[in-house]
Amino acid sequence: MADYREMWADLGMDLEKHDVLCEVLPEAFGGIYLAQQDRPKGMDFYDFVVSEIHGVRPAEMLQHQKEGGKVFGTFCVYVPDEVVFAAGGIAAGLCGGSQFWVSGGEKVLPANTCPLIKASVGARLDKTCPFFLIPDMYVAENTCDGKKKAWEILAGEVPMHIIDIPQMKRERDIDAFEAEIRDFIAIVEKVTGNKITAESLGEAIKLINNKRRALQRVYNARKASPVPISGKDALLVTQINFYDDPARAAQMANSLADELEQRIENGFGVFPDNAVRIMVSGTPMAIPNWKLHHIIESLGAAVVVEESCTGTRYFENLVDESASTLEEQIRALAERYMKTNCACFTPNSARVEDIIRLADEYKVDGIIDTNLQFCNLYSTESHLVKQSMNESNLPFMHIETDYSEQDFEQLRTRVEAFLEMLRK
Ligand code: BJ8
């Protein structure tokens, strides 16, 4: 990795603590990722991004700030990135996926808080992640109670804007979300000093849609048998898309998709064509949370799709590009974002329908529904998901886990038993 110590020191990072993270990550990445066989050439870019994870992109963001631009750190897929890019800003997803940050979060949060929240708060308070130190503003939401209260703590550190996410999907809820987008536009214009026009918003809608289209191509390739890319690699692509420059993200995902489509034509896969095909559904897996995928794939099964915010929920729906006035574009944004199916909504039956549809599209043999420990929303919803999967004769298992390695062997045993059952 190039030397970024000066940049990190200028950001006020705790360099000693950060060194510990820099030491463990390459080893973990090597064992989990680089040890895989027959990886697509297109993964080289993502490997490079991981090798420079706290260097290259943060340096670009700082350069953007030096040139007068603003950076917005976001925490949920309901935040419309289009608004930020339309005002000449950068939006970067910030959710923490490492156990390394959890203890920092536990200093101020109850221990029975979900690890994603604890890691996100810890990454900022411990000053060990440049992405959390760079933003001029955080943009978060009130999807779950843990997040809502954690943002009040982080608001003491960074200017914070909260988007009020409706929790039902009636027409008036979409209207309410439209009003939230208007408020967000006003905030972003104020912070950046730039006016958002129909032209700039139209361009930003295309920019983010193109990233979504590129991810759709990568995921479509995973429908093939044999599958041309591992679930671990596909997950990494999505994770990096959360904070990479969107035009580059689309370009890289498109060139990866070209390669995957060629592999399909040649009948080339990274797992045998009789490998068990698994869907992982549930809570998001922020970088570097690769635990479950690693367990499943090291047992010989292929993860072929993720029904999660680090999977299909992130890119499946596009914003209508035919909208030409600001009014129409804001409505189109509201309609697109309100199609996302998070367990914070009630009812959330469209998520169950999605899982059944995806199981068919990706020809999955079984579903592993995963829940970050202490996420009541997704764990409660798993009951109804399980019921529907039973009715649809889709083999299903639910697991609850965190970011630690403590339950690794136990999870492995449970997943192994599930896969054995599927192989019979
Ligand atoms: S749209 S899934 S990104 S809220 S796992 S923090 S819900 S206690 S992450 Fe999420 Fe937006 Fe929904 Fe997606 Fe709370 Fe549950 Fe933790 Fe969660």
PDB file of N, CA, C and O in Angstrom, residues 287-332:
ATOM      1  N   ILE A 287     -18.872  -4.107   4.328  1.00  0.00           N
ATOM      2  CA  ILE A 287     -17.468  -4.524   4.213  1.00  0.00           C
ATOM      3  C   ILE A 287     -16.778  -4.361   5.566  1.00  0.00           C
ATOM      4  O   ILE A 287     -17.025  -3.363   6.241  1.00  0.00           O
ATOM      5  N   PRO A 288     -15.980  -5.250   6.091  1.00  0.00           N
ATOM      6  CA  PRO A 288     -15.516  -6.519   5.546  1.00  0.00           C
ATOM      7  C   PRO A 288     -16.227  -7.732   6.170  1.00  0.00           C
ATOM      8  O   PRO A 288     -15.555  -8.687   6.594  1.00  0.00           O
ATOM      9  N   ASN A 289     -17.538  -7.710   6.205  1.00  0.00           N
ATOM     10  CA  ASN A 289     -18.274  -8.852   6.752  1.00  0.00           C
ATOM     11  C   ASN A 289     -18.475  -9.883   5.652  1.00  0.00           C
ATOM     12  O   ASN A 289     -19.380  -9.756   4.845  1.00  0.00           O
ATOM     13  N   TRP A 290     -17.614 -10.884   5.635  1.00  0.00           N
ATOM     14  CA  TRP A 290     -17.657 -11.939   4.606  1.00  0.00           C
ATOM     15  C   TRP A 290     -17.876 -13.309   5.243  1.00  0.00           C
ATOM     16  O   TRP A 290     -17.739 -14.340   4.589  1.00  0.00           O
ATOM     17  N   LYS A 291     -18.170 -13.304   6.540  1.00  0.00           N
ATOM     18  CA  LYS A 291     -18.157 -14.553   7.309  1.00  0.00           C
ATOM     19  C   LYS A 291     -19.075 -15.634   6.744  1.00  0.00           C
ATOM     20  O   LYS A 291     -18.634 -16.746   6.471  1.00  0.00           O
ATOM     21  N   LEU A 292     -20.347 -15.319   6.576  1.00  0.00           N
ATOM     22  CA  LEU A 292     -21.301 -16.355   6.184  1.00  0.00           C
ATOM     23  C   LEU A 292     -21.014 -16.880   4.771  1.00  0.00           C
ATOM     24  O   LEU A 292     -21.048 -18.095   4.525  1.00  0.00           O
ATOM     25  N   HIS A 293     -20.726 -15.961   3.850  1.00  0.00           N
ATOM     26  CA  HIS A 293     -20.403 -16.392   2.482  1.00  0.00           C
ATOM     27  C   HIS A 293     -19.193 -17.331   2.490  1.00  0.00           C
ATOM     28  O   HIS A 293     -19.153 -18.318   1.760  1.00  0.00           O
ATOM     29  N   HIS A 294     -18.232 -16.982   3.318  1.00  0.00           N
ATOM     30  CA  HIS A 294     -17.018 -17.803   3.376  1.00  0.00           C
ATOM     31  C   HIS A 294     -17.340 -19.204   3.902  1.00  0.00           C
ATOM     32  O   HIS A 294     -16.864 -20.204   3.364  1.00  0.00           O
ATOM     33  N   ILE A 295     -18.176 -19.255   4.915  1.00  0.00           N
ATOM     34  CA  ILE A 295     -18.546 -20.562   5.477  1.00  0.00           C
ATOM     35  C   ILE A 295     -19.270 -21.396   4.406  1.00  0.00           C
ATOM     36  O   ILE A 295     -18.924 -22.550   4.156  1.00  0.00           O
ATOM     37  N   ILE A 296     -20.264 -20.791   3.775  1.00  0.00           N
ATOM     38  CA  ILE A 296     -21.074 -21.537   2.795  1.00  0.00           C
ATOM     39  C   ILE A 296     -20.192 -22.037   1.645  1.00  0.00           C
ATOM     40  O   ILE A 296     -20.243 -23.206   1.263  1.00  0.00           O
ATOM     41  N   GLU A 297     -19.361 -21.137   1.134  1.00  0.00           N
ATOM     42  CA  GLU A 297     -18.611 -21.510  -0.075  1.00  0.00           C
ATOM     43  C   GLU A 297     -17.436 -22.426   0.251  1.00  0.00           C
ATOM     44  O   GLU A 297     -17.053 -23.250  -0.578  1.00  0.00           O
ATOM     45  N   SER A 298     -16.901 -22.335   1.464  1.00  0.00           N
ATOM     46  CA  SER A 298     -15.822 -23.277   1.781  1.00  0.00           C
ATOM     47  C   SER A 298     -16.386 -24.678   2.027  1.00  0.00           C
ATOM     48  O   SER A 298     -15.644 -25.650   2.065  1.00  0.00           O
ATOM     49  N   LEU A 299     -17.715 -24.782   2.135  1.00  0.00           N
ATOM     50  CA  LEU A 299     -18.348 -26.103   2.259  1.00  0.00           C
ATOM     51  C   LEU A 299     -18.813 -26.614   0.891  1.00  0.00           C
ATOM     52  O   LEU A 299     -19.559 -27.587   0.791  1.00  0.00           O
ATOM     53  N   GLY A 300     -18.425 -25.916  -0.171  1.00  0.00           N
ATOM     54  CA  GLY A 300     -18.677 -26.419  -1.528  1.00  0.00           C
ATOM     55  C   GLY A 300     -19.962 -25.936  -2.170  1.00  0.00           C
ATOM     56  O   GLY A 300     -20.270 -26.301  -3.308  1.00  0.00           O
ATOM     57  N   ALA A 301     -20.763 -25.128  -1.466  1.00  0.00           N
ATOM     58  CA  ALA A 301     -21.985 -24.589  -2.073  1.00  0.00           C
ATOM     59  C   ALA A 301     -21.688 -23.203  -2.630  1.00  0.00           C
ATOM     60  O   ALA A 301     -20.755 -22.537  -2.184  1.00  0.00           O
ATOM     61  N   ALA A 302     -22.500 -22.763  -3.601  1.00  0.00           N
ATOM     62  CA  ALA A 302     -22.298 -21.442  -4.196  1.00  0.00           C
ATOM     63  C   ALA A 302     -23.396 -20.505  -3.726  1.00  0.00           C
ATOM     64  O   ALA A 302     -24.579 -20.858  -3.784  1.00  0.00           O
ATOM     65  N   VAL A 303     -22.989 -19.323  -3.254  1.00  0.00           N
ATOM     66  CA  VAL A 303     -23.998 -18.284  -2.977  1.00  0.00           C
ATOM     67  C   VAL A 303     -24.268 -17.603  -4.316  1.00  0.00           C
ATOM     68  O   VAL A 303     -23.362 -17.022  -4.916  1.00  0.00           O
ATOM     69  N   VAL A 304     -25.505 -17.683  -4.811  1.00  0.00           N
ATOM     70  CA  VAL A 304     -25.782 -17.153  -6.153  1.00  0.00           C
ATOM     71  C   VAL A 304     -26.569 -15.843  -6.120  1.00  0.00           C
ATOM     72  O   VAL A 304     -26.682 -15.165  -7.150  1.00  0.00           O
ATOM     73  N   VAL A 305     -27.097 -15.478  -4.962  1.00  0.00           N
ATOM     74  CA  VAL A 305     -27.805 -14.196  -4.886  1.00  0.00           C
ATOM     75  C   VAL A 305     -27.971 -13.792  -3.420  1.00  0.00           C
ATOM     76  O   VAL A 305     -28.078 -14.637  -2.533  1.00  0.00           O
ATOM     77  N   GLU A 306     -27.966 -12.474  -3.190  1.00  0.00           N
ATOM     78  CA  GLU A 306     -28.230 -11.932  -1.854  1.00  0.00           C
ATOM     79  C   GLU A 306     -29.496 -11.083  -1.922  1.00  0.00           C
ATOM     80  O   GLU A 306     -29.531 -10.096  -2.671  1.00  0.00           O
ATOM     81  N   GLU A 307     -30.487 -11.485  -1.172  1.00  0.00           N
ATOM     82  CA  GLU A 307     -31.677 -10.618  -1.043  1.00  0.00           C
ATOM     83  C   GLU A 307     -31.400  -9.758   0.185  1.00  0.00           C
ATOM     84  O   GLU A 307     -31.703 -10.131   1.314  1.00  0.00           O
ATOM     85  N   SER A 308     -30.741  -8.639  -0.047  1.00  0.00           N
ATOM     86  CA  SER A 308     -30.362  -7.782   1.079  1.00  0.00           C
ATOM     87  C   SER A 308     -29.996  -6.415   0.531  1.00  0.00           C
ATOM     88  O   SER A 308     -29.973  -6.210  -0.685  1.00  0.00           O
ATOM     89  N   CYS A 309     -29.662  -5.500   1.427  1.00  0.00           N
ATOM     90  CA  CYS A 309     -29.271  -4.166   0.962  1.00  0.00           C
ATOM     91  C   CYS A 309     -27.847  -4.161   0.416  1.00  0.00           C
ATOM     92  O   CYS A 309     -27.430  -3.203  -0.220  1.00  0.00           O
ATOM     93  N   THR A 310     -27.079  -5.232   0.679  1.00  0.00           N
ATOM     94  CA  THR A 310     -25.800  -5.386  -0.020  1.00  0.00           C
ATOM     95  C   THR A 310     -25.987  -6.442  -1.114  1.00  0.00           C
ATOM     96  O   THR A 310     -25.096  -7.219  -1.402  1.00  0.00           O
ATOM     97  N   GLY A 311     -27.150  -6.448  -1.694  1.00  0.00           N
ATOM     98  CA  GLY A 311     -27.475  -7.356  -2.792  1.00  0.00           C
ATOM     99  C   GLY A 311     -28.553  -6.715  -3.627  1.00  0.00           C
ATOM    100  O   GLY A 311     -28.492  -5.509  -3.926  1.00  0.00           O
ATOM    101  N   THR A 312     -29.573  -7.485  -3.954  1.00  0.00           N
ATOM    102  CA  THR A 312     -30.569  -7.036  -4.937  1.00  0.00           C
ATOM    103  C   THR A 312     -31.304  -5.750  -4.537  1.00  0.00           C
ATOM    104  O   THR A 312     -31.662  -4.966  -5.410  1.00  0.00           O
ATOM    105  N   ARG A 313     -31.523  -5.540  -3.238  1.00  0.00           N
ATOM    106  CA  ARG A 313     -32.265  -4.326  -2.845  1.00  0.00           C
ATOM    107  C   ARG A 313     -31.521  -3.039  -3.228  1.00  0.00           C
ATOM    108  O   ARG A 313     -32.117  -1.983  -3.357  1.00  0.00           O
ATOM    109  N   TYR A 314     -30.219  -3.171  -3.398  1.00  0.00           N
ATOM    110  CA  TYR A 314     -29.392  -2.000  -3.693  1.00  0.00           C
ATOM    111  C   TYR A 314     -29.581  -1.507  -5.130  1.00  0.00           C
ATOM    112  O   TYR A 314     -29.462  -0.324  -5.396  1.00  0.00           O
ATOM    113  N   PHE A 315     -29.857  -2.443  -6.055  1.00  0.00           N
ATOM    114  CA  PHE A 315     -29.802  -2.008  -7.467  1.00  0.00           C
ATOM    115  C   PHE A 315     -30.992  -2.449  -8.308  1.00  0.00           C
ATOM    116  O   PHE A 315     -31.051  -2.097  -9.486  1.00  0.00           O
ATOM    117  N   GLU A 316     -31.914  -3.235  -7.741  1.00  0.00           N
ATOM    118  CA  GLU A 316     -32.937  -3.827  -8.628  1.00  0.00           C
ATOM    119  C   GLU A 316     -33.835  -2.799  -9.309  1.00  0.00           C
ATOM    120  O   GLU A 316     -34.158  -2.945 -10.469  1.00  0.00           O
ATOM    121  N   ASN A 317     -34.253  -1.802  -8.587  1.00  0.00           N
ATOM    122  CA  ASN A 317     -35.197  -0.847  -9.180  1.00  0.00           C
ATOM    123  C   ASN A 317     -34.466   0.378  -9.713  1.00  0.00           C
ATOM    124  O   ASN A 317     -33.572   0.908  -9.065  1.00  0.00           O
ATOM    125  N   LEU A 318     -34.879   0.819 -10.894  1.00  0.00           N
ATOM    126  CA  LEU A 318     -34.280   2.013 -11.496  1.00  0.00           C
ATOM    127  C   LEU A 318     -35.209   3.205 -11.287  1.00  0.00           C
ATOM    128  O   LEU A 318     -36.414   3.039 -11.109  1.00  0.00           O
ATOM    129  N   VAL A 319     -34.629   4.408 -11.342  1.00  0.00           N
ATOM    130  CA  VAL A 319     -35.445   5.625 -11.303  1.00  0.00           C
ATOM    131  C   VAL A 319     -35.884   5.914 -12.740  1.00  0.00           C
ATOM    132  O   VAL A 319     -35.074   5.797 -13.666  1.00  0.00           O
ATOM    133  N   ASP A 320     -37.141   6.278 -12.905  1.00  0.00           N
ATOM    134  CA  ASP A 320     -37.673   6.570 -14.244  1.00  0.00           C
ATOM    135  C   ASP A 320     -36.907   7.752 -14.867  1.00  0.00           C
ATOM    136  O   ASP A 320     -36.957   8.870 -14.359  1.00  0.00           O
ATOM    137  N   GLU A 321     -36.191   7.478 -15.949  1.00  0.00           N
ATOM    138  CA  GLU A 321     -35.363   8.524 -16.574  1.00  0.00           C
ATOM    139  C   GLU A 321     -36.162   9.430 -17.501  1.00  0.00           C
ATOM    140  O   GLU A 321     -35.639  10.439 -17.992  1.00  0.00           O
ATOM    141  N   SER A 322     -37.412   9.084 -17.751  1.00  0.00           N
ATOM    142  CA  SER A 322     -38.196   9.935 -18.665  1.00  0.00           C
ATOM    143  C   SER A 322     -38.710  11.192 -17.954  1.00  0.00           C
ATOM    144  O   SER A 322     -39.176  12.127 -18.594  1.00  0.00           O
ATOM    145  N   ALA A 323     -38.609  11.219 -16.624  1.00  0.00           N
ATOM    146  CA  ALA A 323     -39.036  12.418 -15.885  1.00  0.00           C
ATOM    147  C   ALA A 323     -38.141  13.581 -16.284  1.00  0.00           C
ATOM    148  O   ALA A 323     -36.914  13.459 -16.237  1.00  0.00           O
ATOM    149  N   SER A 324     -38.734  14.712 -16.669  1.00  0.00           N
ATOM    150  CA  SER A 324     -37.878  15.787 -17.191  1.00  0.00           C
ATOM    151  C   SER A 324     -37.920  17.067 -16.358  1.00  0.00           C
ATOM    152  O   SER A 324     -37.010  17.880 -16.440  1.00  0.00           O
ATOM    153  N   THR A 325     -38.966  17.256 -15.553  1.00  0.00           N
ATOM    154  CA  THR A 325     -38.972  18.441 -14.699  1.00  0.00           C
ATOM    155  C   THR A 325     -38.528  18.024 -13.295  1.00  0.00           C
ATOM    156  O   THR A 325     -38.612  16.831 -12.940  1.00  0.00           O
ATOM    157  N   LEU A 326     -38.114  18.984 -12.502  1.00  0.00           N
ATOM    158  CA  LEU A 326     -37.699  18.665 -11.131  1.00  0.00           C
ATOM    159  C   LEU A 326     -38.829  17.962 -10.375  1.00  0.00           C
ATOM    160  O   LEU A 326     -38.602  16.990  -9.659  1.00  0.00           O
ATOM    161  N   GLU A 327     -40.045  18.492 -10.562  1.00  0.00           N
ATOM    162  CA  GLU A 327     -41.224  17.900  -9.912  1.00  0.00           C
ATOM    163  C   GLU A 327     -41.324  16.409 -10.220  1.00  0.00           C
ATOM    164  O   GLU A 327     -41.457  15.570  -9.329  1.00  0.00           O
ATOM    165  N   GLU A 328     -41.256  16.121 -11.522  1.00  0.00           N
ATOM    166  CA  GLU A 328     -41.408  14.719 -11.956  1.00  0.00           C
ATOM    167  C   GLU A 328     -40.242  13.863 -11.452  1.00  0.00           C
ATOM    168  O   GLU A 328     -40.419  12.714 -11.060  1.00  0.00           O
ATOM    169  N   GLN A 329     -39.053  14.455 -11.470  1.00  0.00           N
ATOM    170  CA  GLN A 329     -37.874  13.673 -11.050  1.00  0.00           C
ATOM    171  C   GLN A 329     -37.948  13.333  -9.564  1.00  0.00           C
ATOM    172  O   GLN A 329     -37.610  12.224  -9.148  1.00  0.00           O
ATOM    173  N   ILE A 330     -38.402  14.288  -8.764  1.00  0.00           N
ATOM    174  CA  ILE A 330     -38.489  14.039  -7.318  1.00  0.00           C
ATOM    175  C   ILE A 330     -39.533  12.943  -7.058  1.00  0.00           C
ATOM    176  O   ILE A 330     -39.328  12.042  -6.243  1.00  0.00           O
ATOM    177  N   ARG A 331     -40.630  12.992  -7.803  1.00  0.00           N
ATOM    178  CA  ARG A 331     -41.647  11.945  -7.670  1.00  0.00           C
ATOM    179  C   ARG A 331     -41.068  10.579  -8.074  1.00  0.00           C
ATOM    180  O   ARG A 331     -41.278   9.557  -7.420  1.00  0.00           O
ATOM    181  N   ALA A 332     -40.319  10.602  -9.187  1.00  0.00           N
ATOM    182  CA  ALA A 332     -39.730   9.346  -9.676  1.00  0.00           C
ATOM    183  C   ALA A 332     -38.750   8.774  -8.648  1.00  0.00           C
ATOM    184  O   ALA A 332     -38.703   7.558  -8.424  1.00  0.00           O
TER     185      ALA A 332
END
